[in-house]
């Protein structure tokens, strides 16, 4: 049941219960954005000792996809679902799909429940660092029915992220909380910067109940704290740094530790502006 991933929400599917939770989350995003869902199961023959497994492994892979299809159908009955089994690295398969996808999704591998871990080479980190489209990182626990949280720092990337977050909040029918964190030593005094940006988007999205907070402190710590009660956290891949293939400190911190599902926004048209 392979199908093109153009414009789809593409989710990497494995054998764990966490993967099925991520499928549910991805199906919800597909439903909210009126996109099809494409299930992608990849296995790496090179990682197996000895010769490639016989046909039973293919049957197992098909069973994994079928279970994921059932979970997606229960979570979002009206979303068209397709599936694909590929050989090789799951991350590389998702990176290829990202070239034509609306969003790619993968579970976090338990990072959020392991505070001492700093897995720089974890699949979710690698995908969020390299994909050419927004990346949804799923969590093991179901998120609370809180607001959609978005971080904002005034950079061009964060303006695109705020625009994306407003669209997500409107499609989900959720509240939006935009937070700008000014590092304590800066004290730049421009407390109206975030309010102005939020107000511009609120005019275009009148159905979104939006609030904003500008606070002083450590950006990663403040956003992590707010994310504990969020249904979804949205953050830009990084600020205005010259290297687009890496993650900024704040996005990394939330990726490693936030209990909320996280969308790392990158690869959008118009990243250099807020659309105003």
Tab-separated table of C-alpha atoms in Angstrom:
chain	number	residue	atom	x	y	z
A	1	UNK	CA	0.000	0.000	0.000
A	2	UNK	CA	2.832	2.384	-0.805
A	3	UNK	CA	1.907	5.907	-1.848
A	4	UNK	CA	3.657	9.200	-2.560
A	5	UNK	CA	4.232	11.335	0.512
A	6	UNK	CA	3.685	14.668	-1.268
A	7	UNK	CA	1.908	17.017	1.109
A	8	UNK	CA	1.310	14.279	3.668
A	9	UNK	CA	2.066	13.938	7.341
A	10	UNK	CA	4.666	11.155	7.301
A	11	UNK	CA	5.249	9.206	10.510
A	12	UNK	CA	7.963	6.697	11.256
A	13	UNK	CA	6.437	3.506	12.649
A	14	UNK	CA	8.266	1.007	14.834
A	15	UNK	CA	7.238	-1.887	17.047
A	16	UNK	CA	6.876	-0.141	20.414
A	17	UNK	CA	3.804	1.228	22.190
A	18	UNK	CA	5.464	4.649	22.053
A	19	UNK	CA	5.468	4.490	18.262
A	20	UNK	CA	1.718	3.926	18.280
A	21	UNK	CA	1.262	6.950	20.552
A	22	UNK	CA	3.202	8.986	17.986
A	23	UNK	CA	0.974	7.594	15.224
A	24	UNK	CA	-2.070	8.873	17.134
A	25	UNK	CA	-0.461	12.292	17.537
A	26	UNK	CA	0.515	12.441	13.860
A	27	UNK	CA	-2.976	11.345	12.795
A	28	UNK	CA	-4.399	14.212	14.834
A	29	UNK	CA	-2.106	16.675	13.060
A	30	UNK	CA	-3.081	15.237	9.679
A	31	UNK	CA	-6.759	15.635	10.543
A	32	UNK	CA	-6.271	19.194	11.803
A	33	UNK	CA	-4.469	20.269	8.641
A	34	UNK	CA	-6.630	18.238	6.242
A	35	UNK	CA	-3.650	16.180	5.067
A	36	UNK	CA	-3.265	12.464	4.350
A	37	UNK	CA	-1.205	10.325	6.705
A	38	UNK	CA	1.635	8.190	5.371
A	39	UNK	CA	3.023	5.416	7.588
A	40	UNK	CA	6.684	4.576	7.023
A	41	UNK	CA	8.301	1.454	8.481
A	42	UNK	CA	12.007	1.050	7.829
A	43	UNK	CA	14.367	-1.716	8.866
A	44	UNK	CA	18.105	-1.879	8.418
A	45	UNK	CA	19.453	-5.202	7.152
A	46	UNK	CA	23.000	-4.008	7.742
A	47	UNK	CA	22.316	-3.744	11.478
A	48	UNK	CA	21.440	-7.448	11.714
A	49	UNK	CA	24.087	-10.091	12.384
A	50	UNK	CA	24.388	-12.754	9.703
A	51	UNK	CA	22.323	-12.933	6.526
A	52	UNK	CA	19.158	-10.937	6.016
A	53	UNK	CA	16.174	-12.493	7.786
A	54	UNK	CA	13.798	-14.592	5.719
A	55	UNK	CA	10.221	-13.773	4.705
A	56	UNK	CA	8.883	-13.825	8.263
A	57	UNK	CA	10.418	-10.433	8.915
A	58	UNK	CA	8.519	-8.972	5.998
A	59	UNK	CA	5.305	-10.406	7.436
A	60	UNK	CA	6.146	-8.872	10.802
A	61	UNK	CA	6.753	-5.518	9.135
A	62	UNK	CA	3.396	-5.711	7.387
A	63	UNK	CA	1.760	-6.502	10.723
A	64	UNK	CA	3.415	-3.439	12.281
A	65	UNK	CA	1.977	-1.247	9.523
A	66	UNK	CA	-1.456	-2.824	9.830
A	67	UNK	CA	-1.545	-2.193	13.578
A	68	UNK	CA	-0.471	1.408	13.005
A	69	UNK	CA	-3.158	1.808	10.345
A	70	UNK	CA	-5.790	0.629	12.813
A	71	UNK	CA	-4.546	3.051	15.465
A	72	UNK	CA	-4.563	5.929	12.959
A	73	UNK	CA	-8.079	5.008	11.828
A	74	UNK	CA	-9.343	5.030	15.400
A	75	UNK	CA	-7.678	8.392	16.119
A	76	UNK	CA	-8.720	10.146	12.899
A	77	UNK	CA	-11.324	8.142	10.949
A	78	UNK	CA	-11.611	10.638	8.089
A	79	UNK	CA	-7.885	10.848	7.315
A	80	UNK	CA	-6.676	8.880	4.256
A	81	UNK	CA	-3.923	6.503	5.352
A	82	UNK	CA	-1.229	4.896	3.225
A	83	UNK	CA	1.824	2.885	4.222
A	84	UNK	CA	5.248	1.858	2.996
A	85	UNK	CA	7.985	-0.571	4.028
A	86	UNK	CA	11.526	0.423	3.079
A	87	UNK	CA	14.971	-0.999	3.692
A	88	UNK	CA	17.555	1.099	5.490
A	89	UNK	CA	17.767	3.664	8.233
A	90	UNK	CA	14.428	5.055	9.506
A	91	UNK	CA	15.959	8.522	9.811
A	92	UNK	CA	17.292	8.515	6.257
A	93	UNK	CA	13.922	7.298	4.959
A	94	UNK	CA	12.119	10.114	6.791
A	95	UNK	CA	14.651	12.666	5.570
A	96	UNK	CA	13.950	11.606	1.992
A	97	UNK	CA	10.205	11.835	2.638
A	98	UNK	CA	10.658	15.296	4.160
A	99	UNK	CA	11.483	16.734	0.748
A	100	UNK	CA	7.829	16.367	-0.263
A	101	UNK	CA	6.040	16.071	3.096
A	102	UNK	CA	3.969	18.633	4.969
A	103	UNK	CA	5.416	17.330	8.247
A	104	UNK	CA	7.427	14.311	9.379
A	105	UNK	CA	6.959	12.651	12.768
A	106	UNK	CA	8.954	10.282	14.959
A	107	UNK	CA	8.876	9.203	18.602
A	108	UNK	CA	11.505	10.610	20.937
A	109	UNK	CA	12.857	7.215	21.990
A	110	UNK	CA	12.126	7.960	25.648
A	111	UNK	CA	14.326	11.061	25.886
A	112	UNK	CA	11.830	13.109	27.879
A	113	UNK	CA	11.686	10.439	30.580
A	114	UNK	CA	15.480	10.240	30.889
A	115	UNK	CA	16.651	13.661	32.166
A	116	UNK	CA	20.268	12.539	32.508
A	117	UNK	CA	20.490	11.535	28.845
A	118	UNK	CA	21.919	13.867	26.219
A	119	UNK	CA	21.518	11.675	23.104
A	120	UNK	CA	22.984	13.891	20.399
A	121	UNK	CA	22.811	11.012	17.924
A	122	UNK	CA	19.249	9.914	18.773
A	123	UNK	CA	17.015	9.470	15.712
A	124	UNK	CA	14.590	12.241	16.748
A	125	UNK	CA	17.472	14.683	17.252
A	126	UNK	CA	19.008	13.815	13.906
A	127	UNK	CA	15.660	14.181	12.125
A	128	UNK	CA	14.871	17.521	13.776
A	129	UNK	CA	18.356	18.762	12.880
A	130	UNK	CA	18.310	17.808	9.218
A	131	UNK	CA	14.767	17.613	7.846
A	132	UNK	CA	13.607	20.083	5.231
A	133	UNK	CA	10.124	20.474	6.727
A	134	UNK	CA	8.603	20.791	10.207
A	135	UNK	CA	9.292	17.819	12.495
A	136	UNK	CA	6.872	16.464	15.088
A	137	UNK	CA	8.547	14.634	17.965
A	138	UNK	CA	6.088	12.390	19.790
A	139	UNK	CA	6.179	11.516	23.490
A	140	UNK	CA	5.317	8.389	25.442
A	141	UNK	CA	2.604	10.064	27.540
A	142	UNK	CA	-0.649	11.605	26.341
A	143	UNK	CA	-0.451	15.407	26.566
A	144	UNK	CA	-2.882	17.350	28.791
A	145	UNK	CA	-5.666	19.483	27.229
A	146	UNK	CA	-3.696	22.682	27.761
A	147	UNK	CA	-2.761	25.492	25.381
A	148	UNK	CA	-0.538	25.281	22.356
A	149	UNK	CA	2.789	26.774	23.475
A	150	UNK	CA	5.052	28.708	21.122
A	151	UNK	CA	8.387	30.346	21.832
A	152	UNK	CA	9.185	33.727	20.276
A	153	UNK	CA	12.401	35.771	20.266
A	154	UNK	CA	11.751	38.308	17.510
A	155	UNK	CA	14.039	36.643	14.956
A	156	UNK	CA	12.807	35.943	11.403
A	157	UNK	CA	12.661	32.241	12.206
A	158	UNK	CA	10.525	32.828	15.283
A	159	UNK	CA	8.152	35.046	13.301
A	160	UNK	CA	7.574	32.177	10.866
A	161	UNK	CA	7.158	29.855	13.854
A	162	UNK	CA	4.532	32.140	15.419
A	163	UNK	CA	2.612	32.228	12.154
A	164	UNK	CA	2.730	28.427	11.983
A	165	UNK	CA	1.609	28.120	15.615
A	166	UNK	CA	-1.423	30.362	15.059
A	167	UNK	CA	-2.471	28.213	12.118
A	168	UNK	CA	-2.058	25.043	14.221
A	169	UNK	CA	-4.046	26.527	17.104
A	170	UNK	CA	-6.890	27.589	14.821
A	171	UNK	CA	-7.087	24.190	13.148
A	172	UNK	CA	-6.966	22.391	16.500
A	173	UNK	CA	-9.456	24.742	18.136
A	174	UNK	CA	-6.978	25.299	20.956
A	175	UNK	CA	-5.789	28.228	22.993
A	176	UNK	CA	-2.379	29.663	22.179
A	177	UNK	CA	0.241	30.812	24.658
A	178	UNK	CA	3.157	32.728	23.144
A	179	UNK	CA	6.166	33.216	25.398
A	180	UNK	CA	9.156	35.486	24.899
A	181	UNK	CA	11.982	34.945	27.342
A	182	UNK	CA	14.549	37.708	27.747
A	183	UNK	CA	17.747	36.489	29.305
A	184	UNK	CA	18.190	38.141	32.689
A	185	UNK	CA	21.375	40.010	31.840
A	186	UNK	CA	19.888	41.630	28.726
A	187	UNK	CA	17.120	43.746	30.261
A	188	UNK	CA	16.291	45.222	26.861
A	189	UNK	CA	12.995	46.671	28.100
A	190	UNK	CA	11.043	45.981	24.902
A	191	UNK	CA	8.159	44.191	26.582
A	192	UNK	CA	5.767	45.133	23.764
A	193	UNK	CA	7.603	43.219	21.030
A	194	UNK	CA	5.718	39.957	21.553
A	195	UNK	CA	2.335	41.614	22.120
A	196	UNK	CA	2.626	43.467	18.825
A	197	UNK	CA	3.465	40.278	16.932
A	198	UNK	CA	0.640	38.321	18.593
A	199	UNK	CA	-1.870	41.086	17.903
A	200	UNK	CA	-1.000	41.103	14.193
A	201	UNK	CA	-1.753	37.387	13.934
A	202	UNK	CA	-4.793	37.580	16.206
A	203	UNK	CA	-6.471	39.854	13.658
A	204	UNK	CA	-6.048	37.137	11.023
A	205	UNK	CA	-7.084	34.343	13.383
A	206	UNK	CA	-9.993	35.761	15.398
A	207	UNK	CA	-11.099	32.306	16.534
A	208	UNK	CA	-7.828	31.720	18.389
A	209	UNK	CA	-7.825	32.704	22.054
A	210	UNK	CA	-4.246	33.936	22.315
A	211	UNK	CA	-2.278	35.209	25.278
A	212	UNK	CA	1.346	36.215	25.607
A	213	UNK	CA	3.974	36.444	28.308
A	214	UNK	CA	7.305	38.249	28.269
A	215	UNK	CA	9.474	37.130	31.168
A	216	UNK	CA	13.097	37.340	32.219
A	217	UNK	CA	15.073	34.178	32.804
A	218	UNK	CA	16.674	31.283	30.976
A	219	UNK	CA	14.717	30.631	27.740
A	220	UNK	CA	15.090	26.853	27.826
A	221	UNK	CA	14.090	26.557	31.480
A	222	UNK	CA	11.092	28.888	31.176
A	223	UNK	CA	9.712	27.228	28.048
A	224	UNK	CA	10.276	23.784	29.530
A	225	UNK	CA	8.263	24.789	32.592
A	226	UNK	CA	5.393	26.135	30.433
A	227	UNK	CA	5.443	23.007	28.276
A	228	UNK	CA	4.465	20.773	31.199
A	229	UNK	CA	0.858	21.944	30.881
A	230	UNK	CA	0.791	22.310	27.071
A	231	UNK	CA	-0.952	20.012	24.595
A	232	UNK	CA	1.754	20.828	22.039
A	233	UNK	CA	4.931	22.905	22.031
A	234	UNK	CA	6.086	24.687	18.869
A	235	UNK	CA	9.584	26.086	18.520
A	236	UNK	CA	11.812	27.292	15.710
A	237	UNK	CA	14.805	25.160	14.812
A	238	UNK	CA	17.128	27.980	15.844
A	239	UNK	CA	17.494	31.758	15.836
A	240	UNK	CA	19.359	33.682	13.180
A	241	UNK	CA	22.457	31.493	13.143
A	242	UNK	CA	24.125	30.881	9.767
A	243	UNK	CA	24.020	27.058	9.946
A	244	UNK	CA	20.500	25.817	9.195
A	245	UNK	CA	21.374	22.138	9.604
A	246	UNK	CA	21.733	22.364	13.392
A	247	UNK	CA	19.404	23.000	16.301
A	248	UNK	CA	19.613	25.962	18.624
A	249	UNK	CA	20.078	25.569	22.371
A	250	UNK	CA	16.418	26.216	23.221
A	251	UNK	CA	15.010	23.816	20.640
A	252	UNK	CA	17.488	21.155	21.789
A	253	UNK	CA	16.518	21.654	25.430
A	254	UNK	CA	12.820	21.225	24.674
A	255	UNK	CA	13.504	18.300	22.371
A	256	UNK	CA	15.407	16.469	25.107
A	257	UNK	CA	13.223	17.300	28.079
A	258	UNK	CA	9.748	18.640	27.268
A	259	UNK	CA	6.959	16.195	28.170
A	260	UNK	CA	4.714	17.742	25.499
A	261	UNK	CA	4.787	16.667	21.859
A	262	UNK	CA	7.074	19.103	20.072
A	263	UNK	CA	7.027	20.543	16.563
A	264	UNK	CA	10.374	21.927	15.439
A	265	UNK	CA	9.541	24.393	12.680
A	266	UNK	CA	11.917	24.574	9.747
A	267	UNK	CA	11.847	24.583	5.961
A	268	UNK	CA	8.849	26.901	5.621
A	269	UNK	CA	8.386	29.279	2.716
A	270	UNK	CA	8.809	32.804	3.982
A	271	UNK	CA	11.010	31.885	6.952
A	272	UNK	CA	12.571	35.283	6.660
A	273	UNK	CA	9.425	37.169	7.648
A	274	UNK	CA	6.195	37.114	9.574
A	275	UNK	CA	3.903	37.629	6.607
A	276	UNK	CA	2.861	41.114	7.633
